[in-house]
mmCIF file of C-alpha atoms in Angstrom:
data_model
loop_
_atom_site.group_PDB
_atom_site.id
_atom_site.type_symbol
_atom_site.label_atom_id
_atom_site.label_comp_id
_atom_site.label_asym_id
_atom_site.label_seq_id
_atom_site.Cartn_x
_atom_site.Cartn_y
_atom_site.Cartn_z
ATOM 1 C CA MET A 1 24.501 -9.800 6.643
ATOM 2 C CA GLU A 2 26.055 -9.281 3.222
ATOM 3 C CA LEU A 3 23.822 -10.755 0.542
ATOM 4 C CA LYS A 4 25.443 -12.476 -2.433
ATOM 5 C CA PHE A 5 22.593 -14.367 -4.060
ATOM 6 C CA SER A 6 19.606 -12.165 -3.291
ATOM 7 C CA THR A 7 18.631 -8.580 -2.579
ATOM 8 C CA VAL A 8 16.158 -7.103 -0.105
ATOM 9 C CA GLU A 9 14.432 -3.762 -0.620
ATOM 10 C CA ARG A 10 12.101 -2.173 1.923
ATOM 11 C CA ARG A 11 9.088 -0.111 0.864
ATOM 12 C CA GLY A 12 7.436 0.788 4.129
ATOM 13 C CA PRO A 13 6.011 -2.427 5.605
ATOM 14 C CA ILE A 14 6.680 -4.372 2.383
ATOM 15 C CA ALA A 15 9.904 -6.315 1.851
ATOM 16 C CA ILE A 16 10.885 -7.141 -1.743
ATOM 17 C CA VAL A 17 13.134 -10.199 -1.875
ATOM 18 C CA THR A 18 14.783 -10.758 -5.257
ATOM 19 C CA LEU A 19 16.498 -14.029 -6.115
ATOM 20 C CA SER A 20 19.680 -12.867 -7.796
ATOM 21 C CA ARG A 21 21.572 -15.479 -9.788
ATOM 22 C CA PRO A 22 20.509 -14.370 -13.290
ATOM 23 C CA GLU A 23 23.411 -16.171 -14.949
ATOM 24 C CA VAL A 24 21.686 -19.484 -14.080
ATOM 25 C CA TYR A 25 18.082 -18.276 -14.354
ATOM 26 C CA ASN A 26 18.077 -17.699 -10.581
ATOM 27 C CA ALA A 27 18.560 -21.397 -9.872
ATOM 28 C CA LEU A 28 19.565 -21.939 -6.269
ATOM 29 C CA HIS A 29 22.382 -23.836 -4.611
ATOM 30 C CA THR A 30 23.252 -24.571 -0.993
ATOM 31 C CA ASP A 31 24.767 -21.185 -0.163
ATOM 32 C CA ALA A 32 21.768 -19.388 -1.655
ATOM 33 C CA HIS A 33 19.360 -21.498 0.394
ATOM 34 C CA PHE A 34 21.136 -20.663 3.639
ATOM 35 C CA GLU A 35 21.275 -16.979 2.734
ATOM 36 C CA LEU A 36 17.545 -16.915 2.008
ATOM 37 C CA GLN A 37 16.867 -18.771 5.247
ATOM 38 C CA LYS A 38 18.363 -15.806 7.099
ATOM 39 C CA VAL A 39 16.508 -13.300 4.895
ATOM 40 C CA PHE A 40 13.132 -14.831 5.732
ATOM 41 C CA ASP A 41 14.061 -15.370 9.383
ATOM 42 C CA ASP A 42 14.702 -11.619 9.583
ATOM 43 C CA PHE A 43 11.434 -10.868 7.772
ATOM 44 C CA ALA A 44 9.419 -13.097 10.110
ATOM 45 C CA ALA A 45 11.002 -11.596 13.234
ATOM 46 C CA ASP A 46 10.795 -7.909 12.270
ATOM 47 C CA PRO A 47 7.530 -6.308 13.483
ATOM 48 C CA GLU A 48 7.986 -3.486 10.959
ATOM 49 C CA GLN A 49 7.892 -5.884 7.997
ATOM 50 C CA TRP A 50 4.301 -6.935 7.320
ATOM 51 C CA ILE A 51 4.354 -8.453 3.827
ATOM 52 C CA ALA A 52 7.017 -9.991 1.579
ATOM 53 C CA VAL A 53 7.102 -10.071 -2.209
ATOM 54 C CA VAL A 54 9.441 -12.626 -3.802
ATOM 55 C CA THR A 55 10.623 -12.261 -7.391
ATOM 56 C CA GLY A 56 13.558 -13.105 -9.646
ATOM 57 C CA SER A 57 16.183 -10.834 -11.165
ATOM 58 C CA GLY A 58 16.077 -10.178 -14.882
ATOM 59 C CA ASP A 59 13.134 -10.625 -17.221
ATOM 60 C CA LYS A 60 13.451 -14.325 -18.067
ATOM 61 C CA ALA A 61 13.229 -16.270 -14.830
ATOM 62 C CA PHE A 62 11.624 -16.282 -11.437
ATOM 63 C CA CYS A 63 13.660 -19.341 -10.440
ATOM 64 C CA ALA A 64 14.777 -22.337 -12.495
ATOM 65 C CA GLY A 65 14.845 -24.480 -9.364
ATOM 66 C CA ASN A 66 17.773 -26.525 -8.137
ATOM 67 C CA ASP A 67 21.122 -25.632 -9.708
ATOM 68 C CA LEU A 68 21.710 -28.937 -11.476
ATOM 69 C CA LYS A 69 25.075 -27.859 -12.926
ATOM 70 C CA TRP A 70 26.292 -27.077 -9.422
ATOM 71 C CA GLN A 71 25.053 -30.475 -8.244
ATOM 72 C CA ALA A 72 26.547 -32.341 -11.231
ATOM 73 C CA ALA A 73 29.913 -30.675 -10.592
ATOM 74 C CA GLY A 74 29.936 -32.130 -7.082
ATOM 75 C CA GLY A 75 28.447 -29.179 -5.239
ATOM 76 C CA LYS A 76 26.940 -30.056 -1.898
ATOM 77 C CA ARG A 77 23.137 -30.048 -1.926
ATOM 78 C CA GLY A 78 21.035 -29.050 1.065
ATOM 79 C CA TRP A 79 19.176 -26.319 2.892
ATOM 80 C CA ASP A 80 18.249 -25.176 6.362
ATOM 81 C CA LYS A 81 15.036 -25.922 8.289
ATOM 82 C CA GLY A 82 13.065 -23.428 6.190
ATOM 83 C CA GLY A 83 13.476 -25.596 3.124
ATOM 84 C CA PHE A 84 14.145 -24.608 -0.495
ATOM 85 C CA ALA A 85 14.891 -20.849 -0.614
ATOM 86 C CA GLY A 86 14.186 -20.750 3.112
ATOM 87 C CA LEU A 87 10.455 -20.968 2.323
ATOM 88 C CA THR A 88 9.104 -24.375 1.319
ATOM 89 C CA SER A 89 9.267 -25.830 4.841
ATOM 90 C CA ARG A 90 8.549 -22.581 6.675
ATOM 91 C CA PHE A 91 5.196 -23.346 8.274
ATOM 92 C CA ASP A 92 5.366 -20.894 11.181
ATOM 93 C CA CYS A 93 5.286 -17.569 9.302
ATOM 94 C CA ASP A 94 1.866 -15.940 9.566
ATOM 95 C CA LYS A 95 2.810 -12.893 7.466
ATOM 96 C CA PRO A 96 1.629 -12.852 3.828
ATOM 97 C CA ILE A 97 4.179 -13.736 1.161
ATOM 98 C CA ILE A 98 3.468 -13.007 -2.498
ATOM 99 C CA ALA A 99 5.265 -14.554 -5.475
ATOM 100 C CA ALA A 100 5.812 -12.148 -8.381
ATOM 101 C CA VAL A 101 6.614 -14.689 -11.087
ATOM 102 C CA ASN A 102 8.368 -12.788 -13.854
ATOM 103 C CA GLY A 103 9.388 -15.739 -16.041
ATOM 104 C CA VAL A 104 10.384 -19.381 -15.710
ATOM 105 C CA ALA A 105 9.302 -21.111 -12.480
ATOM 106 C CA MET A 106 10.599 -24.641 -12.809
ATOM 107 C CA GLY A 107 10.911 -27.379 -10.197
ATOM 108 C CA GLY A 108 12.013 -25.765 -6.970
ATOM 109 C CA GLY A 109 11.112 -22.391 -8.424
ATOM 110 C CA PHE A 110 7.506 -23.509 -8.820
ATOM 111 C CA GLU A 111 7.668 -24.986 -5.314
ATOM 112 C CA ILE A 112 8.729 -21.578 -3.949
ATOM 113 C CA ALA A 113 5.728 -19.970 -5.652
ATOM 114 C CA LEU A 114 3.367 -22.670 -4.348
ATOM 115 C CA ALA A 115 4.662 -22.012 -0.822
ATOM 116 C CA CYS A 116 3.625 -18.357 -1.131
ATOM 117 C CA ASP A 117 0.139 -17.152 -0.288
ATOM 118 C CA LEU A 118 -0.519 -15.473 -3.644
ATOM 119 C CA ILE A 119 0.981 -15.922 -7.107
ATOM 120 C CA ILE A 120 1.011 -12.993 -9.519
ATOM 121 C CA ALA A 121 2.386 -14.052 -12.890
ATOM 122 C CA ALA A 122 3.573 -12.225 -15.976
ATOM 123 C CA GLU A 123 2.054 -13.566 -19.179
ATOM 124 C CA ASN A 124 5.449 -15.000 -20.194
ATOM 125 C CA ALA A 125 5.719 -17.053 -16.971
ATOM 126 C CA THR A 126 5.813 -20.822 -17.225
ATOM 127 C CA PHE A 127 5.396 -23.383 -14.454
ATOM 128 C CA ALA A 128 6.375 -27.035 -14.198
ATOM 129 C CA LEU A 129 7.590 -29.780 -11.906
ATOM 130 C CA PRO A 130 10.009 -31.392 -14.399
ATOM 131 C CA GLU A 131 12.025 -33.369 -11.858
ATOM 132 C CA PRO A 132 11.087 -36.809 -13.314
ATOM 133 C CA ARG A 133 12.876 -35.835 -16.541
ATOM 134 C CA VAL A 134 16.179 -35.717 -14.655
ATOM 135 C CA GLY A 135 15.587 -38.643 -12.307
ATOM 136 C CA LEU A 136 14.368 -36.578 -9.356
ATOM 137 C CA ALA A 137 11.061 -35.795 -7.632
ATOM 138 C CA ALA A 138 9.542 -32.526 -6.409
ATOM 139 C CA LEU A 139 10.165 -33.199 -2.727
ATOM 140 C CA ALA A 140 10.362 -29.555 -1.624
ATOM 141 C CA GLY A 141 6.597 -29.447 -1.263
ATOM 142 C CA GLY A 142 5.427 -29.502 -4.865
ATOM 143 C CA LEU A 143 4.054 -33.046 -4.757
ATOM 144 C CA HIS A 144 1.904 -32.130 -1.768
ATOM 145 C CA ARG A 145 0.985 -28.484 -2.314
ATOM 146 C CA LEU A 146 -0.081 -28.748 -5.948
ATOM 147 C CA PRO A 147 -2.772 -31.439 -5.364
ATOM 148 C CA ARG A 148 -4.074 -29.458 -2.399
ATOM 149 C CA GLN A 149 -4.272 -26.268 -4.428
ATOM 150 C CA ILE A 150 -5.727 -27.489 -7.735
ATOM 151 C CA GLY A 151 -7.121 -30.956 -7.018
ATOM 152 C CA LEU A 152 -5.692 -34.446 -7.395
ATOM 153 C CA LYS A 153 -6.396 -35.262 -11.046
ATOM 154 C CA ARG A 154 -5.226 -31.927 -12.429
ATOM 155 C CA ALA A 155 -2.097 -32.070 -10.292
ATOM 156 C CA MET A 156 -1.388 -35.644 -11.389
ATOM 157 C CA GLY A 157 -1.697 -34.503 -14.977
ATOM 158 C CA MET A 158 1.006 -31.891 -14.460
ATOM 159 C CA ILE A 159 3.305 -33.954 -12.244
ATOM 160 C CA LEU A 160 3.316 -37.260 -14.144
ATOM 161 C CA THR A 161 3.837 -35.633 -17.545
ATOM 162 C CA ALA A 162 6.245 -32.946 -16.237
ATOM 163 C CA ARG A 163 4.598 -30.616 -18.756
ATOM 164 C CA HIS A 164 4.969 -26.852 -18.794
ATOM 165 C CA VAL A 165 1.945 -24.722 -17.934
ATOM 166 C CA SER A 166 1.462 -21.126 -19.030
ATOM 167 C CA ALA A 167 0.463 -18.316 -16.689
ATOM 168 C CA LYS A 168 -2.991 -18.236 -18.277
ATOM 169 C CA GLU A 169 -3.524 -21.953 -17.726
ATOM 170 C CA GLY A 170 -2.162 -21.596 -14.195
ATOM 171 C CA GLN A 171 -4.888 -19.059 -13.513
ATOM 172 C CA GLU A 172 -7.498 -21.384 -15.020
ATOM 173 C CA LEU A 173 -6.227 -24.250 -12.869
ATOM 174 C CA GLY A 174 -6.409 -22.032 -9.804
ATOM 175 C CA PHE A 175 -2.857 -21.581 -8.554
ATOM 176 C CA VAL A 176 -2.289 -18.159 -10.173
ATOM 177 C CA ASN A 177 -4.228 -15.193 -8.761
ATOM 178 C CA GLU A 178 -3.603 -12.708 -11.578
ATOM 179 C CA VAL A 179 -1.876 -12.635 -14.970
ATOM 180 C CA VAL A 180 -0.324 -9.348 -16.084
ATOM 181 C CA PRO A 181 1.720 -8.193 -19.092
ATOM 182 C CA GLN A 182 5.381 -9.166 -19.314
ATOM 183 C CA GLY A 183 7.496 -7.002 -17.049
ATOM 184 C CA GLU A 184 4.589 -6.073 -14.760
ATOM 185 C CA ALA A 185 4.603 -8.959 -12.265
ATOM 186 C CA LEU A 186 6.442 -7.073 -9.536
ATOM 187 C CA ASN A 187 4.335 -3.928 -9.880
ATOM 188 C CA ALA A 188 1.153 -5.977 -9.756
ATOM 189 C CA ALA A 189 2.371 -7.932 -6.723
ATOM 190 C CA LEU A 190 3.186 -4.648 -4.989
ATOM 191 C CA ARG A 191 -0.320 -3.451 -5.771
ATOM 192 C CA TRP A 192 -1.695 -6.528 -4.006
ATOM 193 C CA ALA A 193 0.724 -6.002 -1.117
ATOM 194 C CA GLU A 194 -0.254 -2.346 -0.730
ATOM 195 C CA THR A 195 -3.928 -3.320 -0.665
ATOM 196 C CA ILE A 196 -3.246 -5.911 2.029
ATOM 197 C CA ALA A 197 -1.212 -3.357 3.995
ATOM 198 C CA LYS A 198 -4.306 -1.150 4.345
ATOM 199 C CA ASN A 199 -5.725 -3.795 6.665
ATOM 200 C CA SER A 200 -4.657 -4.537 10.216
ATOM 201 C CA PRO A 201 -1.489 -6.661 10.063
ATOM 202 C CA MET A 202 -2.648 -8.428 13.232
ATOM 203 C CA SER A 203 -5.918 -9.376 11.536
ATOM 204 C CA ILE A 204 -4.088 -10.514 8.405
ATOM 205 C CA ARG A 205 -1.735 -12.735 10.436
ATOM 206 C CA ALA A 206 -4.627 -14.163 12.430
ATOM 207 C CA SER A 207 -6.534 -14.886 9.229
ATOM 208 C CA LYS A 208 -3.588 -16.598 7.522
ATOM 209 C CA GLN A 209 -2.795 -18.722 10.559
ATOM 210 C CA ALA A 210 -6.427 -19.722 11.060
ATOM 211 C CA ILE A 211 -6.683 -20.795 7.417
ATOM 212 C CA GLN A 212 -3.461 -22.815 7.533
ATOM 213 C CA LYS A 213 -4.200 -24.554 10.815
ATOM 214 C CA GLY A 214 -7.861 -25.051 10.011
ATOM 215 C CA LEU A 215 -7.173 -26.843 6.742
ATOM 216 C CA GLY A 216 -5.373 -29.576 8.666
ATOM 217 C CA VAL A 217 -8.384 -30.544 10.775
ATOM 218 C CA SER A 218 -12.154 -30.948 10.398
ATOM 219 C CA LEU A 219 -14.331 -27.867 9.956
ATOM 220 C CA GLU A 220 -15.889 -28.462 13.346
ATOM 221 C CA GLN A 221 -12.501 -28.682 15.067
ATOM 222 C CA ALA A 222 -11.160 -25.635 13.244
ATOM 223 C CA ILE A 223 -14.058 -23.442 14.368
ATOM 224 C CA GLU A 224 -13.863 -24.800 17.896
ATOM 225 C CA GLU A 225 -10.110 -24.232 18.258
ATOM 226 C CA GLN A 226 -9.469 -21.085 16.193
ATOM 227 C CA ARG A 227 -9.627 -18.628 19.105
ATOM 228 C CA GLU A 228 -6.723 -20.462 20.719
ATOM 229 C CA TYR A 229 -4.424 -20.071 17.717
ATOM 230 C CA PRO A 230 -1.461 -17.852 18.725
ATOM 231 C CA ALA A 231 -1.981 -15.216 16.023
ATOM 232 C CA VAL A 232 -5.709 -15.002 16.775
ATOM 233 C CA LYS A 233 -4.985 -14.515 20.479
ATOM 234 C CA ALA A 234 -2.341 -11.898 19.613
ATOM 235 C CA MET A 235 -4.874 -10.040 17.464
ATOM 236 C CA ALA A 236 -7.410 -9.970 20.298
ATOM 237 C CA ALA A 237 -4.762 -8.585 22.672
ATOM 238 C CA SER A 238 -3.410 -5.998 20.220
ATOM 239 C CA GLN A 239 -3.859 -2.242 19.959
ATOM 240 C CA ASP A 240 -5.237 -2.804 16.455
ATOM 241 C CA TYR A 241 -8.171 -4.688 17.983
ATOM 242 C CA ILE A 242 -9.156 -1.449 19.720
ATOM 243 C CA GLU A 243 -8.133 0.945 16.960
ATOM 244 C CA GLY A 244 -10.199 -0.703 14.206
ATOM 245 C CA PRO A 245 -13.677 -0.305 15.741
ATOM 246 C CA LYS A 246 -12.708 3.118 17.134
ATOM 247 C CA ALA A 247 -11.627 4.402 13.702
ATOM 248 C CA PHE A 248 -14.792 2.994 12.139
ATOM 249 C CA SER A 249 -17.019 4.745 14.675
ATOM 250 C CA GLU A 250 -15.106 8.007 14.212
ATOM 251 C CA LYS A 251 -15.314 7.696 10.417
ATOM 252 C CA ARG A 252 -11.558 7.988 9.864
ATOM 253 C CA PRO A 253 -8.829 5.743 8.433
ATOM 254 C CA PRO A 254 -7.347 3.459 11.091
ATOM 255 C CA LYS A 255 -3.775 3.889 12.264
ATOM 256 C CA TRP A 256 -2.483 0.341 12.536
ATOM 257 C CA VAL A 257 0.285 -0.376 14.997
ATOM 258 C CA GLY A 258 0.815 -4.001 14.081
ATOM 259 C CA LYS A 259 1.181 -5.206 17.659
#
């Protein structure tokens, strides 16, 4: 598939997905959403791709959200089943996805980051759900993910005021994992990805899926049902499940197969 609004670079098991509409601060429109849907479908289905890092082109913006100029000019608005950027409604991907926020993450851009498993932010990054200022609401997951990730009162404070939050404050609030100097978000995110990639991808997928499914039920139910989760069962049936203990006993680095 020819990509017009994004790029994909492979570094071993890591896929770097770059939102590429710098002329509009990487804001996204319908065609971009459908393109990214296919990008992340391919990532999810490819056994050789273990981790994705999402970032924005240029040094000013991760993603400015919905392309309001496109919408105001009569452009059709909408996305595929995966949601905004093919990510915000993608609940069946058990591979880690890291947001490397290199600048502005507004509205849908912030919602993309919140849909990722980790957020690494440059010190010049800013986050907000400013939809109420333009008569909209953050319905691509922001209104639901933010309270779950930082608590109700703090999320209400951000959402109802539509205020901008710095990377440093984002880390203090708990939705940013690490703040790095301007221009270093991607390198830092790749460092996290490379550290994750040292572990069994089957174990990582099982862990992510167990966390996601377990948060939706009681602790008792989560512990009772976790061994029946698909990714946990796949881990137990994988070659990695044998290789890990064997490598440990032989005092050597494991050779993960990822299946």
